[in-house]
Short mmCIF file of C-alpha atoms in Angstrom, two decimals:
data_model
loop_
_atom_site.label_atom_id
_atom_site.label_comp_id
_atom_site.label_asym_id
_atom_site.label_seq_id
_atom_site.Cartn_x
_atom_site.Cartn_y
_atom_site.Cartn_z
CA MET A 119 0.16 -0.06 -0.28
CA SER A 120 1.36 3.86 -1.14
CA SER A 121 0.83 6.40 0.28
CA VAL A 122 -0.31 9.96 -2.16
CA PRO A 123 -0.48 13.34 -1.26
CA PRO A 124 -4.24 14.07 -0.56
CA ASP A 125 -4.35 17.10 -3.31
CA ARG A 126 -3.28 14.72 -5.69
CA LEU A 127 -6.43 12.07 -5.79
CA ASN A 128 -9.34 15.96 -5.35
CA LEU A 129 -10.15 13.20 -2.53
CA ALA A 130 -10.59 14.47 1.69
CA ALA A 131 -10.61 11.54 4.28
CA ARG A 132 -10.19 10.99 7.44
CA SER A 133 -7.42 8.31 6.21
CA ILE A 134 -6.74 6.69 2.25
CA ALA A 135 -5.53 3.36 2.03
CA PHE A 136 -4.24 4.11 -1.33
CA ARG A 137 -3.63 0.77 -4.06
CA PRO A 138 -3.08 -1.61 -1.69
CA SER A 139 -2.15 -5.21 -2.82
CA GLU A 140 -4.76 -8.26 -3.32
CA GLU A 141 -3.38 -9.04 0.36
CA GLU A 142 -3.68 -6.06 2.25
CA LEU A 143 -7.55 -5.56 0.75
CA ARG A 144 -7.78 -8.97 1.46
CA ALA A 145 -6.31 -8.81 4.88
CA PHE A 146 -9.26 -5.34 5.18
CA THR A 147 -12.01 -7.28 4.02
CA ASP A 148 -11.91 -10.19 6.66
CA GLU A 149 -12.12 -7.34 9.45
CA MET A 150 -15.77 -6.85 8.05
CA PRO A 151 -18.10 -8.20 10.57
CA GLN A 152 -20.37 -9.56 7.51
CA ALA A 153 -17.63 -11.49 6.18
CA ARG A 154 -16.83 -15.00 6.90
CA GLN A 155 -14.17 -17.35 5.76
CA THR A 156 -15.58 -20.71 4.26
CA ARG A 157 -13.53 -24.23 4.07
CA TYR A 158 -11.68 -23.12 0.70
CA GLY A 159 -9.76 -20.66 2.69
CA ASN A 160 -11.75 -18.21 0.64
CA VAL A 161 -14.33 -14.33 2.04
CA ASN A 162 -17.88 -14.61 1.56
CA VAL A 163 -19.82 -11.19 2.63
CA GLN A 164 -23.19 -10.72 3.29
CA THR A 165 -24.51 -7.42 2.21
CA ARG A 166 -27.65 -5.34 2.80
CA VAL A 167 -28.62 -4.74 -1.05
CA LEU A 168 -28.51 -7.72 -3.09
CA ALA A 169 -28.96 -6.93 -6.94
CA ARG A 170 -28.26 -3.90 -8.86
CA SER A 171 -30.46 -1.03 -8.59
CA LYS A 172 -32.29 0.65 -11.87
CA GLY A 173 -34.88 2.77 -10.01
CA SER A 174 -32.14 4.21 -8.14
CA THR A 175 -29.96 5.24 -11.20
CA TYR A 176 -30.23 8.29 -13.01
CA ILE A 177 -28.04 9.53 -15.85
CA VAL A 178 -26.61 13.37 -14.86
CA THR A 179 -27.98 15.91 -17.87
CA ASP A 180 -29.59 18.38 -18.33
CA ARG A 181 -30.08 16.59 -22.27
CA PRO A 182 -32.39 14.42 -21.03
CA ASP A 183 -33.68 13.49 -24.51
CA GLU A 184 -29.88 12.47 -25.32
CA HIS A 185 -31.14 9.23 -22.86
CA SER A 186 -33.51 6.44 -22.71
CA ASP A 187 -33.42 5.93 -18.41
CA GLN A 188 -34.62 8.97 -16.33
CA THR A 189 -32.21 11.56 -14.94
CA VAL A 190 -31.37 14.26 -13.18
CA ASP A 191 -30.22 17.96 -13.60
CA ARG A 192 -26.73 19.34 -13.22
CA GLY A 193 -28.15 21.03 -10.21
CA GLU A 194 -29.18 18.08 -8.90
CA GLY A 195 -26.11 16.38 -9.27
CA ALA A 196 -23.85 18.74 -7.71
CA ARG A 197 -25.95 18.89 -4.53
CA ILE A 198 -24.88 15.01 -4.59
CA ALA A 199 -21.83 15.53 -4.96
CA ALA A 200 -21.81 17.97 -2.07
CA ILE A 201 -23.34 15.47 0.16
CA GLN A 202 -21.18 12.93 0.22
CA ASP A 203 -18.01 13.80 -0.59
CA ASN A 204 -19.01 16.08 2.62
CA TYR A 205 -19.42 12.38 3.48
CA MET A 206 -15.96 11.01 2.93
CA ARG A 207 -13.99 13.44 5.20
CA GLU A 208 -14.36 11.91 7.97
CA ARG A 209 -14.53 8.44 6.65
CA ASP A 210 -11.43 5.89 5.77
CA MET A 211 -10.84 5.42 2.52
CA VAL A 212 -9.55 2.47 -0.18
CA VAL A 213 -8.64 3.66 -3.66
CA VAL A 214 -7.61 0.65 -6.20
CA ASP A 215 -6.59 1.78 -9.96
CA GLY A 216 -6.32 0.04 -13.22
CA PHE A 217 -7.28 -0.14 -16.61
CA ILE A 218 -10.99 -1.47 -18.59
CA GLY A 219 -10.05 -2.66 -22.09
CA HIS A 220 -7.06 -5.14 -22.14
CA ALA A 221 -5.29 -2.38 -25.06
CA GLY A 222 -5.43 0.10 -27.76
CA PRO A 223 -7.53 3.43 -27.49
CA TYR A 224 -10.00 1.90 -25.34
CA ARG A 225 -8.43 0.91 -21.98
CA ALA A 226 -9.40 3.22 -20.20
CA PRO A 227 -7.60 4.36 -17.31
CA ALA A 228 -10.03 3.25 -13.82
CA ARG A 229 -10.84 4.61 -9.97
CA LEU A 230 -12.38 3.12 -7.58
CA ILE A 231 -13.02 5.01 -4.09
CA MET A 232 -14.91 2.38 -1.68
CA GLU A 233 -15.05 3.37 1.72
CA LYS A 234 -12.60 0.64 3.94
CA ALA A 235 -15.99 -0.16 5.74
CA ASN A 236 -16.44 -2.13 2.33
CA ALA A 237 -13.52 -3.06 1.21
CA ASN A 238 -14.43 -6.06 -0.31
CA VAL A 239 -15.72 -4.57 -3.53
CA ALA A 240 -12.04 -2.56 -3.77
CA GLY A 241 -10.67 -6.35 -3.89
CA MET A 242 -12.95 -7.61 -6.37
CA GLN A 243 -13.03 -4.46 -8.60
CA ARG A 244 -8.92 -5.00 -8.30
CA TYR A 245 -9.61 -8.57 -9.46
CA LEU A 246 -11.69 -7.23 -12.94
CA TYR A 247 -9.21 -4.24 -13.88
CA TYR A 248 -6.80 -4.69 -16.24
CA ASP A 249 -2.89 -4.04 -15.11
CA PRO A 250 -4.09 -2.93 -11.69
CA VAL A 251 -1.45 -0.16 -10.42
CA ASP A 252 0.74 -0.77 -7.24
CA ASP A 253 3.78 1.89 -7.73
CA ALA A 254 2.11 5.46 -5.99
CA GLY A 255 4.47 7.46 -8.42
CA ALA A 256 3.10 5.96 -11.77
CA ASP A 257 1.00 8.06 -14.23
CA HIS A 258 -2.55 6.97 -13.74
CA GLU A 259 -5.19 9.79 -14.31
CA PRO A 260 -8.60 8.30 -15.01
CA GLU A 261 -11.17 8.61 -17.31
CA ILE A 262 -13.84 6.59 -16.13
CA THR A 263 -13.79 6.83 -11.51
CA ILE A 264 -16.48 5.26 -9.23
CA ILE A 265 -17.24 7.22 -5.42
CA TYR A 266 -18.44 4.90 -3.81
CA THR A 267 -20.91 5.09 0.00
CA PRO A 268 -22.30 2.85 1.19
CA ASN A 269 -23.65 3.36 4.61
CA LEU A 270 -24.12 7.20 3.16
CA ALA A 271 -28.30 7.01 2.55
CA MET A 272 -29.78 9.40 0.04
CA PRO A 273 -33.27 10.43 1.71
CA GLY A 274 -35.63 11.03 -1.07
CA TYR A 275 -34.85 8.35 -3.35
CA PRO A 276 -36.20 4.88 -4.35
CA ASP A 277 -34.84 2.68 -1.46
CA ASP A 278 -32.63 5.93 -0.25
CA ARG A 279 -30.68 4.75 -2.66
CA VAL A 280 -29.18 6.87 -5.87
CA ILE A 281 -26.55 5.80 -8.18
CA ALA A 282 -25.46 9.48 -10.33
CA VAL A 283 -24.06 8.88 -13.19
CA ASP A 284 -22.07 11.55 -15.10
CA LEU A 285 -20.85 10.82 -18.26
CA GLU A 286 -19.02 13.80 -18.91
CA ALA A 287 -17.33 14.17 -15.74
CA GLY A 288 -16.55 10.25 -16.58
CA VAL A 289 -17.63 9.81 -12.77
CA THR A 290 -21.04 7.91 -11.20
CA ARG A 291 -21.13 8.37 -7.36
CA VAL A 292 -22.97 5.58 -5.65
CA LEU A 293 -24.61 6.13 -1.96
CA ASN A 294 -26.59 3.77 0.19
CA SER A 295 -25.82 0.56 -2.08
CA ASP A 296 -23.18 -2.80 -0.85
CA TYR A 297 -23.22 -4.87 -3.78
CA PHE A 298 -20.39 -5.17 -5.63
CA GLY A 299 -22.76 -5.15 -9.14
CA GLU A 300 -22.82 -1.35 -9.12
CA SER A 301 -18.80 -0.70 -8.70
CA LYS A 302 -18.47 -2.72 -12.10
CA LYS A 303 -21.24 -2.26 -13.95
CA GLY A 304 -20.93 1.88 -12.37
CA GLY A 305 -17.73 1.70 -14.38
CA LEU A 306 -19.25 -0.83 -18.62
CA ARG A 307 -21.66 1.73 -18.03
CA MET A 308 -19.33 4.81 -18.66
CA TRP A 309 -16.79 2.88 -20.65
CA ASN A 310 -20.14 2.20 -23.01
CA LYS A 311 -20.41 5.60 -24.42
CA ARG A 312 -16.72 6.08 -24.91
CA VAL A 313 -17.31 2.99 -26.95
CA TYR A 314 -19.54 4.22 -29.28
CA GLU A 315 -18.68 7.31 -29.85
CA GLY A 316 -15.28 5.60 -31.43
CA GLY A 317 -18.06 3.64 -33.68
CA GLY A 318 -17.78 0.29 -31.69
CA LEU A 319 -20.62 -1.08 -29.58
CA ALA A 320 -19.82 -2.27 -25.76
CA MET A 321 -22.25 -5.26 -25.68
CA HIS A 322 -22.86 -7.38 -22.35
CA ALA A 323 -21.12 -10.20 -24.10
CA GLY A 324 -18.70 -13.97 -23.00
CA CYS A 325 -15.97 -13.77 -25.21
CA LYS A 326 -14.42 -17.10 -25.79
CA VAL A 327 -12.39 -18.68 -28.80
CA ILE A 328 -13.23 -22.32 -30.12
CA PRO A 329 -11.25 -24.97 -32.28
CA THR A 330 -12.27 -26.01 -34.83
CA ALA A 331 -11.28 -27.91 -38.12
CA SER A 332 -11.34 -24.46 -40.30
CA GLY A 333 -8.79 -23.35 -37.96
CA LEU A 334 -10.48 -21.19 -34.20
CA ARG A 335 -13.67 -19.62 -34.72
CA THR A 336 -14.49 -16.34 -31.93
CA MET A 337 -18.35 -16.42 -30.10
CA LEU A 338 -20.20 -13.41 -28.75
CA ILE A 339 -22.61 -14.99 -26.53
CA VAL A 340 -25.10 -11.91 -25.13
CA GLY A 341 -28.03 -12.42 -22.69
CA LEU A 342 -29.04 -10.38 -19.31
CA SER A 343 -26.91 -11.09 -15.95
CA GLY A 344 -28.12 -14.96 -15.07
CA THR A 345 -29.90 -16.19 -18.34
CA GLY A 346 -26.20 -18.17 -18.92
CA LYS A 347 -23.78 -15.87 -20.20
CA THR A 348 -21.33 -17.14 -18.69
CA THR A 349 -21.99 -21.36 -17.91
CA THR A 350 -22.31 -20.80 -21.90
CA THR A 351 -18.82 -19.08 -22.70
CA PHE A 352 -17.17 -21.18 -19.90
CA THR A 353 -18.58 -24.24 -21.30
CA LYS A 354 -15.72 -26.31 -23.11
CA GLN A 355 -16.19 -27.21 -26.51
CA ASN A 356 -12.79 -28.51 -28.48
CA GLY A 357 -11.21 -27.36 -25.92
CA SER A 358 -12.84 -23.85 -26.19
CA GLN A 359 -10.86 -20.57 -24.03
CA ALA A 360 -13.11 -18.23 -22.50
CA VAL A 361 -11.36 -14.90 -22.82
CA GLN A 362 -13.82 -12.80 -21.62
CA ASP A 363 -17.23 -13.59 -19.59
CA ASP A 364 -19.79 -9.89 -19.68
CA PHE A 365 -19.00 -7.12 -21.28
CA ILE A 366 -16.95 -6.57 -24.94
CA GLY A 367 -16.41 -4.52 -27.70
CA LEU A 368 -17.10 -5.16 -30.62
CA PHE A 369 -15.79 -2.42 -33.60
CA PRO A 370 -15.33 -2.98 -37.70
CA GLY A 371 -13.73 -5.89 -39.08
CA GLY A 372 -15.07 -7.81 -35.65
CA GLN A 373 -12.77 -6.83 -33.58
CA ILE A 374 -13.42 -7.29 -30.50
CA VAL A 375 -12.29 -5.60 -26.88
CA SER A 376 -12.37 -7.49 -23.79
CA THR A 377 -12.70 -5.34 -20.85
CA GLU A 378 -12.45 -7.41 -18.18
CA ASP A 379 -9.52 -9.17 -16.54
CA GLY A 380 -11.88 -11.49 -14.46
CA CYS A 381 -15.42 -13.07 -13.50
CA PHE A 382 -18.40 -11.36 -11.72
CA ALA A 383 -19.64 -15.01 -11.84
CA LYS A 384 -23.61 -15.70 -10.08
CA THR A 385 -23.50 -19.43 -7.68
CA PHE A 386 -27.11 -20.32 -8.15
CA ALA A 387 -26.99 -24.40 -8.35
CA LEU A 388 -22.92 -24.29 -9.19
CA SER A 389 -21.94 -27.50 -9.70
CA ALA A 390 -17.98 -28.88 -10.96
CA SER A 391 -19.93 -31.68 -12.88
CA ASP A 392 -22.05 -28.77 -14.66
CA GLU A 393 -19.47 -26.39 -14.56
CA PRO A 394 -16.29 -27.73 -13.62
CA ALA A 395 -14.42 -24.40 -14.59
CA ILE A 396 -16.52 -22.07 -12.55
CA HIS A 397 -16.34 -24.35 -9.86
CA GLY A 398 -13.06 -24.88 -9.68
CA ALA A 399 -12.14 -20.80 -9.77
CA VAL A 400 -15.35 -20.23 -6.78
CA THR A 401 -13.41 -22.29 -4.46
CA ARG A 402 -10.34 -21.11 -4.39
CA PRO A 403 -8.82 -19.48 -1.90
CA ASP A 404 -7.99 -16.43 -3.43
CA ALA A 405 -12.39 -15.48 -5.09
CA TYR A 406 -14.93 -13.44 -3.34
CA LEU A 407 -17.59 -14.53 -2.88
CA GLU A 408 -20.69 -12.38 -2.41
CA ASN A 409 -24.44 -13.92 -0.17
CA VAL A 410 -23.65 -17.08 -1.02
CA SER A 411 -25.43 -19.84 1.88
CA GLN A 412 -22.57 -19.89 4.44
CA HIS A 413 -23.96 -23.29 7.11
CA GLY A 414 -20.59 -22.96 10.01
CA ASP A 415 -17.46 -22.98 6.70
CA GLU A 416 -19.24 -24.56 4.24
CA VAL A 417 -21.27 -22.70 1.69
CA ASP A 418 -24.39 -23.90 -0.15
CA PHE A 419 -25.52 -22.92 -3.71
CA PHE A 420 -28.26 -24.35 -3.98
CA ASP A 421 -29.70 -23.27 -0.86
CA THR A 422 -31.52 -20.15 -2.27
CA SER A 423 -32.86 -18.47 1.64
CA TYR A 424 -31.54 -15.28 1.46
CA THR A 425 -30.81 -14.82 -2.22
CA LYS A 426 -31.01 -17.20 -5.34
CA ASN A 427 -28.40 -14.60 -6.46
CA GLY A 428 -25.38 -15.42 -5.04
CA ARG A 429 -21.57 -13.89 -6.20
CA ALA A 430 -17.92 -14.71 -7.10
CA VAL A 431 -15.13 -12.97 -8.42
CA PHE A 432 -12.56 -14.03 -9.43
CA ASN A 433 -8.85 -13.05 -11.60
CA MET A 434 -8.52 -15.09 -15.13
CA ARG A 435 -5.75 -15.91 -13.53
CA SER A 436 -7.95 -19.05 -12.37
CA ILE A 437 -8.48 -20.43 -15.54
CA ASP A 438 -8.26 -21.59 -18.37
CA ASN A 439 -8.78 -18.01 -20.90
CA TYR A 440 -6.93 -17.35 -23.89
CA PRO A 441 -5.56 -14.32 -24.46
CA ALA A 442 -7.53 -10.95 -24.83
CA ASP A 443 -4.56 -9.64 -27.32
CA GLU A 444 -4.25 -12.39 -29.11
CA VAL A 445 -7.99 -12.86 -29.95
CA PRO A 446 -9.34 -13.49 -33.96
CA PRO A 447 -12.59 -11.56 -35.05
CA ALA A 448 -15.23 -12.46 -34.19
CA SER A 449 -17.21 -15.49 -36.01
CA PHE A 450 -20.92 -15.44 -34.54
CA LEU A 451 -23.10 -13.87 -31.71
CA LEU A 452 -25.60 -15.40 -29.85
CA ILE A 453 -28.16 -14.28 -28.65
CA LEU A 454 -29.20 -16.03 -24.92
CA ASN A 455 -32.91 -15.95 -25.26
CA ARG A 456 -33.87 -17.40 -21.67
CA ASN A 457 -38.22 -18.53 -22.58
CA ASP A 458 -40.03 -21.11 -21.62
CA ASN A 459 -42.85 -20.53 -24.38
CA ILE A 460 -42.45 -20.88 -28.06
CA ILE A 461 -38.17 -20.15 -28.67
CA PRO A 462 -36.93 -22.78 -29.93
CA GLY A 463 -33.22 -24.86 -29.25
CA VAL A 464 -31.92 -22.27 -31.45
CA ALA A 465 -32.85 -20.68 -34.31
CA ARG A 466 -29.66 -19.10 -37.91
CA LEU A 467 -30.48 -15.12 -37.70
CA ASP A 468 -30.11 -13.42 -40.97
CA VAL A 469 -28.10 -9.67 -40.30
CA ALA A 470 -32.03 -7.94 -39.92
CA HIS A 471 -33.02 -11.00 -37.31
CA ALA A 472 -29.94 -10.05 -35.63
CA ALA A 473 -30.42 -6.48 -34.93
CA GLY A 474 -33.85 -7.79 -34.57
CA TYR A 475 -33.85 -9.64 -31.52
CA PHE A 476 -30.28 -8.09 -30.31
CA MET A 477 -32.71 -5.23 -29.60
CA LEU A 478 -35.61 -6.83 -28.60
CA GLY A 479 -33.85 -8.23 -25.35
CA GLU A 480 -36.00 -10.78 -24.55
CA THR A 481 -35.69 -13.09 -22.12
CA GLN A 482 -37.23 -13.57 -18.75
CA GLY A 483 -36.27 -11.73 -15.48
CA THR A 484 -34.14 -13.25 -12.82
CA SER A 485 -32.63 -12.82 -9.20
CA ALA A 486 -29.95 -9.87 -10.85
CA GLY A 487 -32.62 -7.38 -11.42
CA GLY A 488 -33.89 -8.14 -8.37
CA LYS A 489 -37.44 -9.41 -7.39
CA ALA A 490 -39.70 -5.95 -9.76
CA GLU A 491 -37.49 -8.71 -12.71
CA GLU A 492 -37.04 -12.24 -11.75
CA GLY A 493 -39.58 -14.60 -13.41
CA LYS A 494 -40.79 -11.85 -15.42
CA ALA A 495 -41.36 -11.79 -18.96
CA LEU A 496 -38.46 -9.00 -20.07
CA ARG A 497 -37.59 -6.97 -22.59
CA VAL A 498 -34.50 -4.57 -22.08
CA PRO A 499 -32.64 -3.18 -25.96
CA GLY A 500 -29.30 -5.83 -26.98
CA THR A 501 -29.83 -7.10 -23.08
CA ASN A 502 -27.78 -4.45 -21.97
CA PRO A 503 -29.30 -2.30 -19.01
CA PHE A 504 -26.23 -0.08 -18.44
CA PHE A 505 -26.67 0.99 -21.97
CA PRO A 506 -26.28 4.85 -21.15
CA LEU A 507 -27.51 6.85 -24.47
CA ARG A 508 -30.66 6.20 -26.44
CA HIS A 509 -31.28 2.66 -27.09
CA GLU A 510 -32.38 1.96 -30.77
CA GLN A 511 -29.20 3.68 -31.17
CA GLN A 512 -27.17 -0.03 -30.08
CA GLY A 513 -29.40 -1.63 -32.77
CA ASN A 514 -28.86 0.29 -35.30
CA ARG A 515 -25.25 0.20 -35.01
CA LEU A 516 -25.18 -3.52 -34.62
CA ALA A 517 -26.55 -3.52 -38.23
CA GLU A 518 -24.23 -0.91 -39.10
CA LEU A 519 -21.60 -3.30 -37.63
CA LEU A 520 -23.07 -6.79 -39.47
CA GLU A 521 -22.77 -4.58 -42.45
CA THR A 522 -18.56 -4.57 -42.11
CA HIS A 523 -17.86 -7.61 -41.06
CA PRO A 524 -21.24 -10.79 -41.52
CA LEU A 525 -21.47 -12.59 -38.50
CA GLU A 526 -23.52 -16.04 -38.35
CA ALA A 527 -25.55 -14.68 -36.27
CA TYR A 528 -27.71 -17.51 -33.71
CA LEU A 529 -31.15 -17.14 -30.63
CA LEU A 530 -30.24 -19.60 -27.84
CA ASN A 531 -32.89 -20.37 -25.57
CA THR A 532 -31.64 -21.37 -22.02
CA GLY A 533 -34.45 -21.90 -20.74
CA ARG A 534 -38.15 -24.33 -21.25
CA VAL A 535 -40.36 -24.75 -24.30
CA GLY A 536 -43.98 -25.72 -24.25
CA GLY A 537 -44.18 -24.05 -20.87
CA PRO A 538 -42.52 -22.82 -17.29
CA ASP A 539 -41.25 -25.32 -14.46
CA ASP A 540 -44.29 -26.24 -13.23
CA ASP A 541 -45.75 -27.25 -16.17
CA ASP A 542 -45.06 -30.69 -17.28
CA ARG A 543 -45.85 -30.97 -20.68
CA SER A 544 -43.04 -28.37 -20.41
CA LYS A 545 -38.98 -29.49 -21.00
CA LYS A 546 -35.63 -27.92 -19.79
CA VAL A 547 -33.27 -26.92 -22.68
CA ARG A 548 -29.95 -27.98 -20.21
CA ILE A 549 -26.66 -27.28 -20.03
CA PRO A 550 -25.37 -29.97 -22.29
CA HIS A 551 -28.52 -29.96 -25.05
CA SER A 552 -26.90 -26.31 -25.01
CA SER A 553 -23.07 -26.86 -25.17
CA ALA A 554 -24.38 -29.41 -28.34
CA ILE A 555 -25.24 -26.67 -30.11
CA VAL A 556 -22.86 -24.66 -29.49
CA LYS A 557 -20.63 -27.32 -30.42
CA GLY A 558 -22.44 -27.88 -33.47
CA ILE A 559 -22.26 -24.33 -34.60
CA ALA A 560 -18.88 -23.61 -34.76
CA GLU A 561 -18.06 -26.60 -36.73
CA GLY A 562 -20.96 -25.57 -38.95
CA ALA A 563 -22.81 -29.34 -37.85
CA ILE A 564 -26.54 -27.98 -37.71
CA THR A 565 -29.25 -29.06 -40.19
CA TRP A 566 -31.14 -25.76 -40.88
CA ASP A 567 -34.98 -25.46 -42.29
CA GLU A 568 -37.19 -22.71 -42.60
CA ASP A 569 -39.24 -21.29 -39.58
CA PRO A 570 -43.34 -20.43 -40.77
CA ASP A 571 -43.77 -18.00 -38.29
CA PHE A 572 -41.21 -16.00 -37.26
CA GLY A 573 -38.82 -16.08 -40.33
CA TYR A 574 -35.59 -17.69 -39.28
CA GLN A 575 -34.59 -21.21 -39.28
CA VAL A 576 -34.90 -23.56 -36.71
CA ALA A 577 -32.43 -26.78 -36.66
CA SER A 578 -33.89 -29.49 -37.87
CA ASP A 579 -30.34 -31.85 -36.21
CA VAL A 580 -28.11 -30.72 -33.83
CA PRO A 581 -25.24 -34.06 -32.87
CA GLY A 582 -26.13 -34.07 -29.43
CA VAL A 583 -29.18 -33.11 -29.56
CA ASP A 584 -31.46 -36.34 -29.12
CA ASP A 585 -35.00 -34.47 -28.05
CA ALA A 586 -36.17 -33.05 -31.46
CA GLU A 587 -39.00 -30.99 -29.77
CA LEU A 588 -36.99 -28.98 -28.18
CA LEU A 589 -35.53 -27.70 -31.62
CA LEU A 590 -38.79 -27.60 -33.48
CA PRO A 591 -41.33 -26.66 -30.31
CA ARG A 592 -44.13 -26.27 -33.13
CA ARG A 593 -43.69 -30.37 -32.77
CA LEU A 594 -43.90 -30.32 -28.84
CA TYR A 595 -47.58 -28.51 -29.48
CA GLU A 596 -48.01 -30.43 -31.58
CA ARG A 597 -48.48 -33.38 -29.94
CA GLN A 598 -49.97 -32.87 -26.77
CA GLY A 599 -52.33 -30.92 -28.87
CA ARG A 600 -52.00 -27.43 -28.23
CA MET A 601 -51.73 -25.77 -31.89
CA ASP A 602 -54.55 -23.27 -30.30
CA GLU A 603 -52.15 -22.45 -27.45
CA TYR A 604 -49.43 -22.12 -30.01
CA ASN A 605 -51.10 -20.14 -32.73
CA GLN A 606 -52.06 -17.45 -30.36
CA ARG A 607 -48.73 -17.27 -28.76
CA VAL A 608 -46.83 -16.47 -32.52
CA GLU A 609 -49.58 -13.84 -32.77
CA GLN A 610 -49.23 -12.74 -29.10
CA LEU A 611 -45.44 -12.57 -29.30
CA LYS A 612 -45.43 -10.16 -33.29
CA ALA A 613 -48.15 -7.49 -32.03
CA GLU A 614 -45.87 -8.32 -28.77
CA ARG A 615 -42.86 -7.01 -29.88
CA ALA A 616 -44.42 -3.93 -32.53
CA ALA A 617 -45.90 -2.42 -29.42
CA TYR A 618 -42.52 -2.13 -27.90
CA LEU A 619 -40.24 -1.54 -30.40
CA ALA A 620 -42.53 1.49 -31.87
CA GLY A 621 -41.20 2.89 -27.93
CA PHE A 622 -38.01 3.44 -30.19
CA PRO A 623 -38.67 6.26 -33.11
CA GLY A 624 -35.02 6.31 -34.51
CA LEU A 625 -34.81 2.20 -34.74
CA ASP A 626 -34.05 1.07 -38.23
CA GLU A 627 -37.09 0.13 -40.25
CA ALA A 628 -36.07 -2.83 -41.68
CA ILE A 629 -34.77 -4.12 -37.91
CA VAL A 630 -38.27 -3.62 -36.68
CA LYS A 631 -40.32 -5.57 -39.56
CA ALA A 632 -37.78 -8.46 -39.19
CA VAL A 633 -38.76 -9.77 -36.15
CA THR A 634 -43.21 -8.01 -36.43
#
């Protein structure tokens, strides 16, 4: 840990732990009363806030028409900043520096300023930053800064909590949340804007490299938190290697920028047999756990009595990952859709369909979005709830990028067909099914037919998937005598999609027509 003149940081605090090491941050975390050591030697912290707080998140701007999400004006932003700055004068703070983005012009110097009382957040963020800065004398002027006070309430905002995002200043202020996701997403939200203005698109996506007979193929996996993005990214096909599990930048020509050198993984139902890479990393002594059920020193990834949104952070050194600076241009784009009705196990999309389904961002909400989203049918443009500009810009930009480098695009259902969990007529798309589909995509081994209802192509045969009803839900509904229900659902989906996309007046009309 280094000392630094307070005026260099422009931070007034009772004390400042500047750029502490991994070991020092772990020691700070072990001192927290809400932290417990597990039998694996790692630490598990119980938080008050269990998910991201979208309802408490505001863009600071005097031009609200430039943003799809809620805003506060600059006067209110200044008031929030003054309250937080004054609070920190009497608190012990921790400063962690590093980079978002592995290389190139979109490698952004970043800084987290965190209450020492919640040092686990700083320890977790250090794992995610590329090249954490340890030298006090190193030149590091942050372009992205998160200022985080978990124990400062902000009356007048939902749950007395506010996340104020000043894109122009490159500063996000988090008040009254101790959930790590606000640190991680705070930096990535601001990075979204930088990438968009540079002609690319930041995507809420994992990235993996798969060896095939035709060479190395790069796959992007887009999905809302909790829909299987991390699982799909880390599941092995032909010895595939993960590059990044959560956020990438896509640029013309299919070029990829990785954002983080670590992983923020959901731990619900985590098993060594289904997800060996993630399970192995999560059970290392240096991993940080958050809200995982624990009895004594034993953790239980299947117990959801406190929350389903248990999490873990580990550094990429914990797994057999593919070097970010050697990733070939993207070959495949998978858009995950955790659904429970008539969405097939996989569908192949043309450019307009790809941009359309990307823009729809259809899925079933999970605990990652809190109780307000869990189990509900959602539409989140780009499955990216952290894009801070107008959401139609995402769909239009993706279509533009696909014209420069036409990826093979697919819709992948990671949920069920035929009904929800409690409907015994339904069938689950399981991890081995999804893995076989991903392998078939990479190897070009899937047989395709035209779908008469939605205009995309559906798989009639996938090596390793022996249940055709997962691939062709129409067959399941026909066998069960439910075709009226199926046809009603087709019409309902088309009508709902048209109504939803009508809310984005700047969206290219070809994208709208493709999915309605």
